[in-house]
């Protein structure tokens, strides 16, 4: 870079001043001398003086190193599903807390295979690294508890990188995430078990009906005594089928409104009296006496009257049927000033072996299928009870001792 020198300017001014003063003072020769000098300087000053000017030092600003990992890690740290960030060699660059909890901590930089040895997973990761295409696979772990995961691996598209970095030098990252689908699988299994059980329960009486119809059309065509016997059995089977369909409908209706809490106020005293009266004919047939133990005054809860009738009908009917040999069924309605309202149905029957107790409210679960069928059971009664109580924010507590009897308590 060049600049025109301006250093002569003060000198020019000075000489002009001297020449003018000299001339004014009548001093001719200093005036002429100063005039000459002035002229020379004006000529010289007109020529641009080229001075070397030092180039200003250009400070090269250093590009900040582009490292996206901390940000990616911070984001994944907030996720509640296990996630790993992998490098291009399938080494683990980061694992979030959920991954540490599920699979144990892994030193940074270790190969993924140090924790996950399944060839399926490693092949999937290799393929994604090679093709840059996402992949997913279902995987189950047995330890520490049985879990089913949907694993997905995908390249992390950072959308930006250090400028002018050649493609083959860009560091690539991959996200390996685990979605826990154990609960979904369990619900799927329950649903298909339910359909299988319901079909099985319906198929048995249907097969028996068809058999009797064929007999009535053929061998028993002209045997009125056999016809009467068979028709009575057919009636029982048809009734069993409609009971089953009623229970299935009840369950599906309850499922539909399971999230709506009931808002009526129901007095349990008259309700229990009503259920006892309705079950008196059955109890008499079985030779059982139902004794109710009710406190004075109202015992009110928030509930749906019809559904609560269904709960106590099921419990008292079961106590009469399965505890028949105990001869008595006691129903206690309890209410303390600071205690929850409780209704207990107690029988002195054979009791239930401990291993069956936790499963009693599963659909179609029965301690003895033959015993339940002979007592016109469908295996759905306690499942319905549990559904209704869940909607009422109430609990069913079952205590039973083999040889002594059972106690089914509803706690509101
Ligand atoms: P079910 O229609 O078979 O009665 P539930 O769901 O009402 O179906 O009951 C499930 C099973 O629980 C019954 O089959 C029976 O084995 C057992 N159970 C229920 N109540 C009693 C009881 N009071 N005493 C003994 N066993 C009972």
PDB file of C-alpha atoms and ligand atoms in Angstrom, residues 314-315 318-319 321-323 347 350-352 360 362 365-368 371-372 376-383 406 408, ligand 1:
ATOM      1  CA  UNK A 314     -70.611 -61.985  42.219  1.00  0.00           C
ATOM      2  CA  UNK A 315     -68.770 -62.148  45.546  1.00  0.00           C
ATOM      3  CA  UNK A 318     -69.161 -67.260  44.700  1.00  0.00           C
ATOM      4  CA  UNK A 319     -69.085 -67.590  48.495  1.00  0.00           C
ATOM      5  CA  UNK A 321     -71.273 -71.740  45.476  1.00  0.00           C
ATOM      6  CA  UNK A 322     -67.653 -72.482  46.364  1.00  0.00           C
ATOM      7  CA  UNK A 323     -68.058 -72.242  50.154  1.00  0.00           C
ATOM      8  CA  UNK A 347     -67.244 -68.106  53.782  1.00  0.00           C
ATOM      9  CA  UNK A 350     -62.519 -75.233  51.304  1.00  0.00           C
ATOM     10  CA  UNK A 351     -60.450 -72.061  50.777  1.00  0.00           C
ATOM     11  CA  UNK A 352     -58.124 -71.322  47.854  1.00  0.00           C
ATOM     12  CA  UNK A 360     -58.146 -65.081  40.483  1.00  0.00           C
ATOM     13  CA  UNK A 362     -57.604 -62.834  35.394  1.00  0.00           C
ATOM     14  CA  UNK A 365     -58.889 -68.103  35.454  1.00  0.00           C
ATOM     15  CA  UNK A 366     -60.415 -70.815  37.601  1.00  0.00           C
ATOM     16  CA  UNK A 367     -58.966 -72.926  40.407  1.00  0.00           C
ATOM     17  CA  UNK A 368     -60.816 -75.906  38.954  1.00  0.00           C
ATOM     18  CA  UNK A 371     -65.825 -77.264  39.513  1.00  0.00           C
ATOM     19  CA  UNK A 372     -66.573 -73.824  38.033  1.00  0.00           C
ATOM     20  CA  UNK A 376     -72.466 -72.488  36.218  1.00  0.00           C
ATOM     21  CA  UNK A 377     -69.339 -70.326  36.367  1.00  0.00           C
ATOM     22  CA  UNK A 378     -67.882 -68.543  33.365  1.00  0.00           C
ATOM     23  CA  UNK A 379     -64.494 -67.661  34.861  1.00  0.00           C
ATOM     24  CA  UNK A 380     -65.221 -63.980  34.254  1.00  0.00           C
ATOM     25  CA  UNK A 381     -66.976 -63.011  37.515  1.00  0.00           C
ATOM     26  CA  UNK A 382     -63.908 -61.765  39.429  1.00  0.00           C
ATOM     27  CA  UNK A 383     -62.452 -60.120  36.296  1.00  0.00           C
ATOM     28  CA  UNK A 406     -62.027 -67.321  52.133  1.00  0.00           C
ATOM     29  CA  UNK A 408     -63.067 -61.245  49.830  1.00  0.00           C
TER      30      UNK A 408
HETATM   31  P1  LIG B   1     -66.486 -68.357  38.048  1.00  0.00           P
HETATM   32  O1  LIG B   1     -67.435 -67.921  37.022  1.00  0.00           O
HETATM   33  O2  LIG B   1     -65.722 -69.588  37.676  1.00  0.00           O
HETATM   34  O3  LIG B   1     -67.045 -68.419  39.414  1.00  0.00           O
HETATM   35  P2  LIG B   1     -64.945 -66.149  39.041  1.00  0.00           P
HETATM   36  O4  LIG B   1     -64.083 -65.212  38.308  1.00  0.00           O
HETATM   37  O5  LIG B   1     -66.085 -65.600  39.805  1.00  0.00           O
HETATM   38  O6  LIG B   1     -65.373 -67.224  37.986  1.00  0.00           O
HETATM   39  O7  LIG B   1     -64.018 -66.953  40.057  1.00  0.00           O
HETATM   40  C1  LIG B   1     -62.792 -67.476  39.589  1.00  0.00           C
HETATM   41  C2  LIG B   1     -62.429 -68.713  40.402  1.00  0.00           C
HETATM   42  O8  LIG B   1     -62.082 -68.320  41.720  1.00  0.00           O
HETATM   43  C3  LIG B   1     -63.544 -69.702  40.570  1.00  0.00           C
HETATM   44  O9  LIG B   1     -63.621 -70.551  39.460  1.00  0.00           O
HETATM   45  C4  LIG B   1     -63.139 -70.410  41.810  1.00  0.00           C
HETATM   46  O10 LIG B   1     -62.205 -71.439  41.476  1.00  0.00           O
HETATM   47  C5  LIG B   1     -62.393 -69.354  42.608  1.00  0.00           C
HETATM   48  N1  LIG B   1     -63.225 -68.777  43.709  1.00  0.00           N
HETATM   49  C6  LIG B   1     -63.903 -67.621  43.668  1.00  0.00           C
HETATM   50  N2  LIG B   1     -64.518 -67.375  44.848  1.00  0.00           N
HETATM   51  C7  LIG B   1     -64.211 -68.393  45.649  1.00  0.00           C
HETATM   52  C8  LIG B   1     -64.535 -68.730  47.011  1.00  0.00           C
HETATM   53  N3  LIG B   1     -65.307 -67.957  47.760  1.00  0.00           N
HETATM   54  N4  LIG B   1     -64.025 -69.882  47.512  1.00  0.00           N
HETATM   55  C9  LIG B   1     -63.247 -70.681  46.767  1.00  0.00           C
HETATM   56  N5  LIG B   1     -62.906 -70.423  45.478  1.00  0.00           N
HETATM   57  C10 LIG B   1     -63.380 -69.296  44.924  1.00  0.00           C
END
